[in-house]
mmCIF file of C-alpha atoms in Angstrom:
data_model
loop_
_atom_site.group_PDB
_atom_site.id
_atom_site.type_symbol
_atom_site.label_atom_id
_atom_site.label_comp_id
_atom_site.label_asym_id
_atom_site.label_seq_id
_atom_site.Cartn_x
_atom_site.Cartn_y
_atom_site.Cartn_z
ATOM 1 C CA MET A 1 110.467 29.594 80.720
ATOM 2 C CA ALA A 2 113.103 30.196 83.574
ATOM 3 C CA TRP A 3 110.632 31.846 85.856
ATOM 4 C CA ARG A 4 108.057 29.128 85.456
ATOM 5 C CA GLY A 5 110.542 26.318 86.368
ATOM 6 C CA TRP A 6 111.371 28.213 89.624
ATOM 7 C CA ALA A 7 107.751 28.616 90.511
ATOM 8 C CA GLN A 8 107.091 24.987 90.023
ATOM 9 C CA ARG A 9 109.973 23.948 92.201
ATOM 10 C CA GLY A 10 109.144 26.539 94.811
ATOM 11 C CA TRP A 11 105.551 25.342 95.207
ATOM 12 C CA GLY A 12 106.330 21.645 94.765
ATOM 13 C CA CYS A 13 104.968 21.353 91.234
ATOM 14 C CA GLY A 14 107.940 19.753 89.443
ATOM 15 C CA ARG A 15 107.975 16.420 87.535
ATOM 16 C CA ALA A 16 108.178 14.535 90.808
ATOM 17 C CA TRP A 17 104.506 15.531 91.355
ATOM 18 C CA ALA A 18 101.951 15.157 88.664
ATOM 19 C CA PRO A 19 98.340 16.106 89.090
ATOM 20 C CA PRO A 20 95.772 13.373 88.490
ATOM 21 C CA ALA A 21 93.884 13.411 85.259
ATOM 22 C CA GLY A 22 91.115 15.938 85.398
ATOM 23 C CA GLY A 23 92.627 17.466 88.434
ATOM 24 C CA ARG A 24 93.821 21.133 88.889
ATOM 25 C CA SER A 25 96.863 22.227 87.056
ATOM 26 C CA CYS A 26 99.984 23.592 88.786
ATOM 27 C CA GLU A 27 99.030 27.206 87.983
ATOM 28 C CA GLU A 28 95.548 26.698 89.522
ATOM 29 C CA LEU A 29 97.003 25.232 92.695
ATOM 30 C CA THR A 30 99.490 28.068 92.964
ATOM 31 C CA ALA A 31 96.712 30.620 92.804
ATOM 32 C CA ALA A 32 94.522 28.600 95.210
ATOM 33 C CA LEU A 33 97.153 28.223 97.857
ATOM 34 C CA ALA A 34 98.387 31.783 97.833
ATOM 35 C CA PRO A 35 97.721 33.837 100.965
ATOM 36 C CA PRO A 36 94.873 36.392 100.524
ATOM 37 C CA ARG A 37 97.174 39.359 101.349
ATOM 38 C CA LEU A 38 99.254 38.572 98.296
ATOM 39 C CA LEU A 39 96.368 38.402 95.860
ATOM 40 C CA GLY A 40 95.699 41.050 93.415
ATOM 41 C CA ARG A 41 98.104 43.501 91.752
ATOM 42 C CA ARG A 42 100.659 43.417 94.586
ATOM 43 C CA PHE A 43 100.818 39.706 94.347
ATOM 44 C CA ASN A 44 101.457 39.829 90.649
ATOM 45 C CA PHE A 45 104.199 42.418 91.111
ATOM 46 C CA PHE A 46 105.750 40.092 93.794
ATOM 47 C CA ILE A 47 105.780 36.957 91.655
ATOM 48 C CA GLN A 48 107.044 38.869 88.589
ATOM 49 C CA GLN A 49 110.091 40.062 90.689
ATOM 50 C CA LYS A 50 110.776 36.724 92.331
ATOM 51 C CA CYS A 51 110.401 34.801 89.125
ATOM 52 C CA GLY A 52 113.177 36.531 87.339
ATOM 53 C CA PHE A 53 111.411 39.447 85.452
ATOM 54 C CA ARG A 54 114.061 41.895 86.499
ATOM 55 C CA LYS A 55 114.526 45.234 84.907
ATOM 56 C CA ALA A 56 117.503 45.268 82.617
ATOM 57 C CA PRO A 57 120.371 47.382 83.909
ATOM 58 C CA ARG A 58 120.412 50.853 82.316
ATOM 59 C CA LYS A 59 123.270 51.457 80.037
ATOM 60 C CA VAL A 60 125.398 54.230 81.361
ATOM 61 C CA GLU A 61 125.579 56.975 78.749
ATOM 62 C CA PRO A 62 128.487 59.502 78.572
ATOM 63 C CA ARG A 63 127.432 62.493 80.425
ATOM 64 C CA ARG A 64 127.321 65.590 78.240
ATOM 65 C CA SER A 65 129.239 68.319 79.930
ATOM 66 C CA ASP A 66 129.248 72.049 79.647
ATOM 67 C CA SER A 67 132.423 71.904 77.765
ATOM 68 C CA GLY A 68 131.010 70.458 74.687
ATOM 69 C CA THR A 69 130.547 67.719 72.472
ATOM 70 C CA THR A 70 132.460 63.250 72.410
ATOM 71 C CA GLY A 71 135.608 61.655 72.720
ATOM 72 C CA GLU A 72 137.593 60.147 75.486
ATOM 73 C CA THR A 73 137.716 61.405 78.946
ATOM 74 C CA TYR A 74 140.425 64.029 79.189
ATOM 75 C CA LYS A 75 143.316 63.270 81.495
ATOM 76 C CA ARG A 76 144.143 66.541 83.124
ATOM 77 C CA SER A 77 147.329 67.805 84.755
ATOM 78 C CA ALA A 78 147.475 69.360 88.244
ATOM 79 C CA LEU A 79 147.154 72.838 86.696
ATOM 80 C CA ILE A 80 143.591 72.610 85.370
ATOM 81 C CA PRO A 81 140.193 72.068 87.117
ATOM 82 C CA PRO A 82 139.025 68.545 88.122
ATOM 83 C CA VAL A 83 137.068 67.688 85.019
ATOM 84 C CA GLU A 84 138.087 63.940 84.760
ATOM 85 C CA GLU A 85 134.371 63.009 84.404
ATOM 86 C CA THR A 86 133.816 65.405 81.674
ATOM 87 C CA VAL A 87 133.377 63.783 78.260
ATOM 88 C CA PHE A 88 133.957 65.827 75.150
ATOM 89 C CA TYR A 89 132.116 65.378 71.892
ATOM 90 C CA PRO A 90 134.139 66.771 69.002
ATOM 91 C CA SER A 91 132.367 67.912 65.938
ATOM 92 C CA PRO A 92 132.237 65.491 63.011
ATOM 93 C CA TYR A 93 133.694 68.427 60.934
ATOM 94 C CA PRO A 94 136.536 69.662 63.129
ATOM 95 C CA ILE A 95 137.905 72.153 60.634
ATOM 96 C CA ARG A 96 134.727 74.007 60.770
ATOM 97 C CA THR A 97 135.028 74.624 64.463
ATOM 98 C CA LEU A 98 138.108 76.800 63.710
ATOM 99 C CA ILE A 99 136.300 79.286 61.579
ATOM 100 C CA LYS A 100 134.676 81.351 64.346
ATOM 101 C CA PRO A 101 137.897 81.452 66.500
ATOM 102 C CA LEU A 102 139.855 82.603 63.439
ATOM 103 C CA PHE A 103 137.482 85.504 62.809
ATOM 104 C CA PHE A 104 137.440 86.205 66.633
ATOM 105 C CA THR A 105 141.257 86.286 66.682
ATOM 106 C CA VAL A 106 141.583 88.621 63.737
ATOM 107 C CA GLY A 107 138.790 90.944 64.975
ATOM 108 C CA PHE A 108 139.903 91.062 68.475
ATOM 109 C CA THR A 109 143.572 91.782 67.637
ATOM 110 C CA GLY A 110 142.526 94.644 65.336
ATOM 111 C CA CYS A 111 140.272 96.067 68.016
ATOM 112 C CA ALA A 112 143.032 95.799 70.665
ATOM 113 C CA PHE A 113 145.573 97.677 68.641
ATOM 114 C CA GLY A 114 143.030 100.257 67.494
ATOM 115 C CA SER A 115 141.971 100.889 71.078
ATOM 116 C CA ALA A 116 145.616 101.152 72.186
ATOM 117 C CA ALA A 117 146.284 103.822 69.537
ATOM 118 C CA ILE A 118 143.212 105.879 70.693
ATOM 119 C CA TRP A 119 144.338 105.394 74.338
ATOM 120 C CA GLN A 120 147.772 106.671 73.610
ATOM 121 C CA TYR A 121 146.287 109.755 71.776
ATOM 122 C CA GLU A 122 144.064 110.473 74.848
ATOM 123 C CA SER A 123 146.937 110.044 77.213
ATOM 124 C CA LEU A 124 149.109 112.494 75.233
ATOM 125 C CA LYS A 125 146.383 115.117 75.504
ATOM 126 C CA SER A 126 145.918 114.665 79.172
ATOM 127 C CA ARG A 127 149.571 114.846 80.163
ATOM 128 C CA VAL A 128 149.723 118.673 80.190
ATOM 129 C CA GLN A 129 146.616 118.919 82.353
ATOM 130 C CA SER A 130 148.091 116.122 84.613
ATOM 131 C CA TYR A 131 151.283 118.087 84.987
ATOM 132 C CA PHE A 132 149.443 121.147 86.202
ATOM 133 C CA ASP A 133 147.282 119.106 88.492
ATOM 134 C CA GLY A 134 150.345 117.524 89.982
ATOM 135 C CA ILE A 135 151.979 120.915 90.698
ATOM 136 C CA LYS A 136 148.646 122.007 92.410
ATOM 137 C CA ALA A 137 148.646 118.823 94.455
ATOM 138 C CA ASP A 138 152.215 119.333 95.664
ATOM 139 C CA TRP A 139 151.386 122.934 96.697
ATOM 140 C CA LEU A 140 148.318 121.758 98.695
ATOM 141 C CA ASP A 141 150.390 119.052 100.350
ATOM 142 C CA SER A 142 152.907 121.637 101.392
ATOM 143 C CA ILE A 143 150.405 123.780 103.202
ATOM 144 C CA ARG A 144 148.192 120.896 104.454
ATOM 145 C CA PRO A 145 149.113 119.567 107.872
ATOM 146 C CA GLN A 146 150.611 116.075 107.444
ATOM 147 C CA LYS A 147 149.142 113.063 109.155
ATOM 148 C CA GLU A 148 151.628 110.565 110.575
ATOM 149 C CA GLY A 149 150.843 106.894 109.739
ATOM 150 C CA ASP A 150 148.336 107.850 107.101
ATOM 151 C CA PHE A 151 147.615 104.487 105.276
ATOM 152 C CA ARG A 152 146.542 106.228 102.134
ATOM 153 C CA LYS A 153 149.726 108.193 101.894
ATOM 154 C CA GLU A 154 151.798 105.087 102.285
ATOM 155 C CA ILE A 155 149.900 103.408 99.530
ATOM 156 C CA ASN A 156 150.445 106.506 97.321
ATOM 157 C CA LYS A 157 154.014 106.441 98.082
ATOM 158 C CA TRP A 158 154.381 102.798 97.302
ATOM 159 C CA TRP A 159 152.528 103.260 93.956
ATOM 160 C CA ASN A 160 154.559 106.173 92.886
ATOM 161 C CA ASN A 161 157.829 104.271 93.604
ATOM 162 C CA LEU A 162 156.692 101.526 91.119
ATOM 163 C CA SER A 163 158.008 101.607 87.485
ATOM 164 C CA ASP A 164 155.505 102.222 84.625
ATOM 165 C CA GLY A 165 155.686 98.566 83.725
ATOM 166 C CA GLN A 166 154.945 97.438 87.233
ATOM 167 C CA ARG A 167 151.976 99.834 87.570
ATOM 168 C CA THR A 168 150.657 98.565 84.193
ATOM 169 C CA VAL A 169 150.734 94.859 85.118
ATOM 170 C CA THR A 170 149.271 95.459 88.658
ATOM 171 C CA GLY A 171 145.786 95.547 87.139
ATOM 172 C CA ILE A 172 146.483 92.325 85.275
ATOM 173 C CA ILE A 173 147.654 90.567 88.369
ATOM 174 C CA ALA A 174 144.548 91.827 90.312
ATOM 175 C CA ALA A 175 142.308 90.389 87.601
ATOM 176 C CA ASN A 176 144.044 87.046 87.774
ATOM 177 C CA VAL A 177 143.721 86.956 91.534
ATOM 178 C CA PHE A 178 139.990 87.743 91.319
ATOM 179 C CA VAL A 179 139.344 84.950 88.853
ATOM 180 C CA PHE A 180 141.456 82.557 90.980
ATOM 181 C CA CYS A 181 139.117 83.290 93.942
ATOM 182 C CA LEU A 182 136.008 82.624 91.728
ATOM 183 C CA TRP A 183 137.352 79.081 91.093
ATOM 184 C CA ARG A 184 137.066 78.485 94.943
ATOM 185 C CA VAL A 185 133.251 79.004 94.750
ATOM 186 C CA PRO A 186 131.644 75.656 94.292
ATOM 187 C CA SER A 187 128.457 77.031 92.737
ATOM 188 C CA LEU A 188 130.472 78.718 90.011
ATOM 189 C CA GLN A 189 132.447 75.595 88.849
ATOM 190 C CA ARG A 190 130.324 74.852 85.816
ATOM 191 C CA THR A 191 130.293 78.462 84.722
ATOM 192 C CA MET A 192 134.139 78.767 85.248
ATOM 193 C CA ILE A 193 134.725 75.501 83.229
ATOM 194 C CA ARG A 194 132.447 76.831 80.378
ATOM 195 C CA TYR A 195 133.850 80.344 80.038
ATOM 196 C CA PHE A 196 137.259 80.358 81.705
ATOM 197 C CA THR A 197 138.786 77.285 79.999
ATOM 198 C CA SER A 198 139.491 77.153 76.336
ATOM 199 C CA ASN A 199 138.632 73.921 74.432
ATOM 200 C CA PRO A 200 137.734 73.599 70.709
ATOM 201 C CA ALA A 201 135.279 70.857 71.673
ATOM 202 C CA SER A 202 133.375 73.350 73.849
ATOM 203 C CA LYS A 203 130.004 74.871 72.945
ATOM 204 C CA VAL A 204 131.516 78.229 73.817
ATOM 205 C CA LEU A 205 134.536 78.880 71.584
ATOM 206 C CA CYS A 206 135.413 82.615 71.404
ATOM 207 C CA SER A 207 135.029 84.249 74.664
ATOM 208 C CA PRO A 208 137.098 81.662 76.671
ATOM 209 C CA MET A 209 140.107 82.474 74.277
ATOM 210 C CA LEU A 210 140.348 85.848 76.141
ATOM 211 C CA LEU A 211 138.946 84.949 79.525
ATOM 212 C CA SER A 212 141.102 81.912 80.054
ATOM 213 C CA THR A 213 144.074 84.151 79.772
ATOM 214 C CA PHE A 214 143.131 85.484 83.215
ATOM 215 C CA SER A 215 142.209 82.060 84.696
ATOM 216 C CA HIS A 216 144.321 79.919 87.000
ATOM 217 C CA PHE A 217 143.050 77.030 89.102
ATOM 218 C CA SER A 218 146.384 76.132 90.728
ATOM 219 C CA LEU A 219 147.920 78.683 93.140
ATOM 220 C CA PHE A 220 151.396 77.670 92.133
ATOM 221 C CA HIS A 221 150.535 78.188 88.475
ATOM 222 C CA MET A 222 149.215 81.673 89.035
ATOM 223 C CA ALA A 223 152.103 82.644 91.392
ATOM 224 C CA ALA A 224 154.716 81.413 88.781
ATOM 225 C CA ASN A 225 153.079 83.198 85.919
ATOM 226 C CA MET A 226 152.541 86.411 87.753
ATOM 227 C CA TYR A 227 156.118 86.402 89.011
ATOM 228 C CA VAL A 228 157.468 86.121 85.502
ATOM 229 C CA LEU A 229 155.095 88.866 84.257
ATOM 230 C CA TRP A 230 156.181 91.211 87.073
ATOM 231 C CA SER A 231 159.887 90.429 86.434
ATOM 232 C CA PHE A 232 159.683 91.403 82.742
ATOM 233 C CA SER A 233 157.098 94.194 83.047
ATOM 234 C CA SER A 234 159.542 97.069 83.227
ATOM 235 C CA SER A 235 161.566 95.794 80.275
ATOM 236 C CA ILE A 236 158.576 95.187 78.003
ATOM 237 C CA VAL A 237 156.896 98.541 78.785
ATOM 238 C CA ASN A 238 160.132 100.398 78.202
ATOM 239 C CA ILE A 239 160.284 98.717 74.762
ATOM 240 C CA LEU A 240 156.660 99.037 73.674
ATOM 241 C CA GLY A 241 155.071 101.601 75.921
ATOM 242 C CA GLN A 242 152.055 101.088 78.148
ATOM 243 C CA GLU A 243 149.354 101.185 75.507
ATOM 244 C CA GLN A 244 151.108 99.057 72.947
ATOM 245 C CA PHE A 245 152.028 96.470 75.668
ATOM 246 C CA MET A 246 148.478 96.003 76.698
ATOM 247 C CA ALA A 247 147.457 95.588 72.947
ATOM 248 C CA VAL A 248 150.186 92.890 72.499
ATOM 249 C CA TYR A 249 149.434 91.155 75.814
ATOM 250 C CA LEU A 250 145.698 90.766 75.191
ATOM 251 C CA SER A 251 146.163 89.738 71.592
ATOM 252 C CA ALA A 252 148.902 87.289 72.452
ATOM 253 C CA GLY A 253 146.451 85.525 74.826
ATOM 254 C CA VAL A 254 143.921 85.058 72.103
ATOM 255 C CA ILE A 255 146.439 84.179 69.411
ATOM 256 C CA SER A 256 148.112 81.536 71.628
ATOM 257 C CA ASN A 257 144.820 79.959 72.356
ATOM 258 C CA PHE A 258 143.856 79.823 68.619
ATOM 259 C CA VAL A 259 147.156 78.039 68.011
ATOM 260 C CA SER A 260 146.253 75.592 70.753
ATOM 261 C CA TYR A 261 142.856 75.126 69.082
ATOM 262 C CA VAL A 262 144.541 74.274 65.811
ATOM 263 C CA CYS A 263 146.882 71.804 67.442
ATOM 264 C CA LYS A 264 144.065 70.073 69.328
ATOM 265 C CA VAL A 265 141.896 69.679 66.314
ATOM 266 C CA ALA A 266 144.787 68.514 64.203
ATOM 267 C CA THR A 267 145.881 65.777 66.701
ATOM 268 C CA GLY A 268 142.387 65.004 68.171
ATOM 269 C CA ARG A 269 143.636 65.562 71.646
ATOM 270 C CA TYR A 270 140.825 67.650 73.074
ATOM 271 C CA GLY A 271 140.802 69.090 76.566
ATOM 272 C CA PRO A 272 140.509 72.333 78.507
ATOM 273 C CA SER A 273 143.370 74.754 78.876
ATOM 274 C CA LEU A 274 143.726 77.860 81.034
ATOM 275 C CA GLY A 275 146.402 80.212 82.322
ATOM 276 C CA ALA A 276 148.292 83.302 81.149
ATOM 277 C CA SER A 277 151.348 81.324 79.973
ATOM 278 C CA GLY A 278 150.702 81.938 76.326
ATOM 279 C CA ALA A 279 150.637 85.740 76.691
ATOM 280 C CA ILE A 280 153.510 85.712 79.129
ATOM 281 C CA MET A 281 155.575 83.672 76.577
ATOM 282 C CA THR A 282 154.905 86.526 74.134
ATOM 283 C CA VAL A 283 156.385 89.012 76.631
ATOM 284 C CA LEU A 284 159.365 86.847 77.411
ATOM 285 C CA ALA A 285 160.084 86.160 73.670
ATOM 286 C CA ALA A 286 159.774 89.866 72.800
ATOM 287 C CA VAL A 287 162.246 90.889 75.543
ATOM 288 C CA CYS A 288 164.657 88.081 74.707
ATOM 289 C CA THR A 289 164.523 88.937 71.008
ATOM 290 C CA LYS A 290 165.061 92.675 71.668
ATOM 291 C CA ILE A 291 167.881 92.123 74.192
ATOM 292 C CA PRO A 292 169.387 88.755 73.369
ATOM 293 C CA GLU A 293 172.514 89.445 75.441
ATOM 294 C CA GLY A 294 170.612 90.112 78.630
ATOM 295 C CA ARG A 295 171.413 87.761 81.557
ATOM 296 C CA LEU A 296 168.692 85.663 83.046
ATOM 297 C CA ALA A 297 168.504 83.288 86.001
ATOM 298 C CA ILE A 298 166.146 80.687 87.459
ATOM 299 C CA ILE A 299 164.367 81.892 90.570
ATOM 300 C CA PHE A 300 165.459 78.943 92.700
ATOM 301 C CA LEU A 301 168.936 78.727 91.205
ATOM 302 C CA PRO A 302 170.156 82.265 91.020
ATOM 303 C CA MET A 303 173.804 81.176 90.800
ATOM 304 C CA PHE A 304 173.180 79.711 87.264
ATOM 305 C CA THR A 305 172.906 82.545 84.618
ATOM 306 C CA PHE A 306 172.472 82.301 80.901
ATOM 307 C CA THR A 307 171.739 84.728 77.973
ATOM 308 C CA ALA A 308 168.259 85.681 77.018
ATOM 309 C CA GLY A 309 168.851 84.338 73.591
ATOM 310 C CA ASN A 310 169.824 80.920 74.759
ATOM 311 C CA ALA A 311 166.877 80.765 77.114
ATOM 312 C CA LEU A 312 164.482 81.533 74.230
ATOM 313 C CA LYS A 313 165.952 78.861 72.061
ATOM 314 C CA ALA A 314 165.750 76.272 74.889
ATOM 315 C CA ILE A 315 162.021 77.215 75.608
ATOM 316 C CA ILE A 316 161.073 76.961 71.936
ATOM 317 C CA ALA A 317 162.898 73.540 71.564
ATOM 318 C CA MET A 318 161.150 72.177 74.741
ATOM 319 C CA ASP A 319 157.649 73.395 73.614
ATOM 320 C CA THR A 320 158.149 72.050 70.109
ATOM 321 C CA ALA A 321 159.081 68.623 71.551
ATOM 322 C CA GLY A 322 156.177 68.712 73.941
ATOM 323 C CA MET A 323 153.720 69.558 71.187
ATOM 324 C CA ILE A 324 154.973 66.724 68.858
ATOM 325 C CA LEU A 325 155.196 64.076 71.570
ATOM 326 C CA GLY A 326 151.937 64.968 73.130
ATOM 327 C CA TRP A 327 153.101 65.942 76.610
ATOM 328 C CA LYS A 328 149.940 66.989 78.613
ATOM 329 C CA PHE A 329 151.333 68.764 81.701
ATOM 330 C CA PHE A 330 151.444 72.055 79.853
ATOM 331 C CA ASP A 331 149.719 73.457 76.747
ATOM 332 C CA HIS A 332 152.927 73.370 74.683
ATOM 333 C CA ALA A 333 151.107 74.590 71.562
ATOM 334 C CA ALA A 334 149.874 77.732 73.300
ATOM 335 C CA HIS A 335 153.329 78.435 74.626
ATOM 336 C CA LEU A 336 154.925 78.008 71.278
ATOM 337 C CA GLY A 337 152.293 80.125 69.613
ATOM 338 C CA GLY A 338 152.857 82.896 72.177
ATOM 339 C CA ALA A 339 156.574 82.752 71.773
ATOM 340 C CA LEU A 340 156.450 82.917 67.986
ATOM 341 C CA PHE A 341 154.037 85.821 67.998
ATOM 342 C CA GLY A 342 156.352 87.719 70.354
ATOM 343 C CA ILE A 343 159.363 87.138 68.094
ATOM 344 C CA TRP A 344 157.391 88.143 65.012
ATOM 345 C CA TYR A 345 155.977 91.291 66.571
ATOM 346 C CA ILE A 346 159.336 92.617 67.715
ATOM 347 C CA THR A 347 160.911 91.839 64.409
ATOM 348 C CA TYR A 348 158.226 92.843 61.942
ATOM 349 C CA GLY A 349 154.873 93.511 63.753
ATOM 350 C CA HIS A 350 155.779 96.786 65.269
ATOM 351 C CA GLU A 351 156.654 98.310 61.897
ATOM 352 C CA LEU A 352 153.613 96.802 60.172
ATOM 353 C CA ILE A 353 150.969 97.496 62.750
ATOM 354 C CA TRP A 354 151.884 100.207 65.297
ATOM 355 C CA LYS A 355 153.705 102.522 63.016
ATOM 356 C CA ASN A 356 150.797 102.604 60.571
ATOM 357 C CA ARG A 357 148.268 103.754 63.201
ATOM 358 C CA GLU A 358 148.219 107.405 62.091
ATOM 359 C CA PRO A 359 145.139 107.143 59.813
ATOM 360 C CA LEU A 360 143.049 105.859 62.668
ATOM 361 C CA VAL A 361 144.433 108.458 65.021
ATOM 362 C CA LYS A 362 143.664 111.227 62.499
ATOM 363 C CA ILE A 363 140.074 109.995 62.165
ATOM 364 C CA TRP A 364 139.690 110.022 65.882
ATOM 365 C CA HIS A 365 141.226 113.414 66.226
ATOM 366 C CA GLU A 366 138.802 114.835 63.671
ATOM 367 C CA MET A 367 135.853 113.268 65.497
ATOM 368 C CA ARG A 368 137.082 114.731 68.748
ATOM 369 C CA THR A 369 137.874 118.219 67.307
ATOM 370 C CA ASN A 370 134.681 118.625 65.254
ATOM 371 C CA GLY A 371 132.313 116.787 67.567
ATOM 372 C CA PRO A 372 128.557 116.887 67.231
ATOM 373 C CA LYS A 373 127.718 120.455 65.949
ATOM 374 C CA LYS A 374 125.092 122.153 68.069
ATOM 375 C CA GLY A 375 122.197 123.669 66.117
ATOM 376 C CA GLY A 376 121.213 127.239 66.432
ATOM 377 C CA GLY A 377 120.187 130.302 64.480
ATOM 378 C CA SER A 378 122.561 132.802 62.885
ATOM 379 C CA LYS A 379 123.461 135.978 64.689
#
């Protein structure tokens, strides 16, 4: 054995030295010459380490992350969280992982449009009361002494000067800013990766399809998306209305993530995605489809203008090429899914979904009109 040859050489017990017949063996001499302080268990441990009985190096196993289940380490772009060390473990039956997201997409879309129809009904009922409340407020302001430099008054003035679309997307922008701040908290990193990034290899599949629509890790990514949303907010709300716009926007975020899931499962390129780009592509595509002759410009190159129809064609061509060629800087499948949903909804979806909301509104109206009947005796 290797350790024994070392011990013999170390203590002078090699072939050059042979004990006389009947004398002590090499092992006995080794034990006899050992210092007393090395005897016992500590001595045995020392000899075992020195003689080559070393613990075999532990094989490094892939660390199972919060995001899910194996594969190769995902190479991220600068727009997603630092998860280079995260290893994904795809399911051996990848098609099955799409069943729950599919039902979630269909169910959430139906709930979004149903809630929007009820919201519009309640808004119509409250407009008359709001009108009289506004008259009363104006009368009180006329007799109330005005305060100069009142901060609240300035905020109200700024808010009232916004268009309906800008007021609608202000809440969406605030939610995105809040989630962006949560990404800066180190103790929340694992939770944010689990619930605010969408990935078909993750253990949590459904809720991130919605939550990741409000999630941005890069400041530039969030600023660019929110700028585009703010720019198109007035046009899209004028076309769809406030309630229908919210239903379309939220549904677009979930649908675009589902298209991304399908593409990742089909190609085996798993990895986290986040951002409002899919939903914003729906808004952009809807406006460009409705107003194809509108003039658009790039923010940093305002001297170059082009029609909305040509811009939409270029975006679809670029995202199609990126999805086929496997470009990883953007989630091109989510962008393409959002754009196609926007085109379909403006062309067919509005007629098929929104204009057939009356049965639901009637049921809600009857529930509100009749209400729970109070019990009582006859008079």
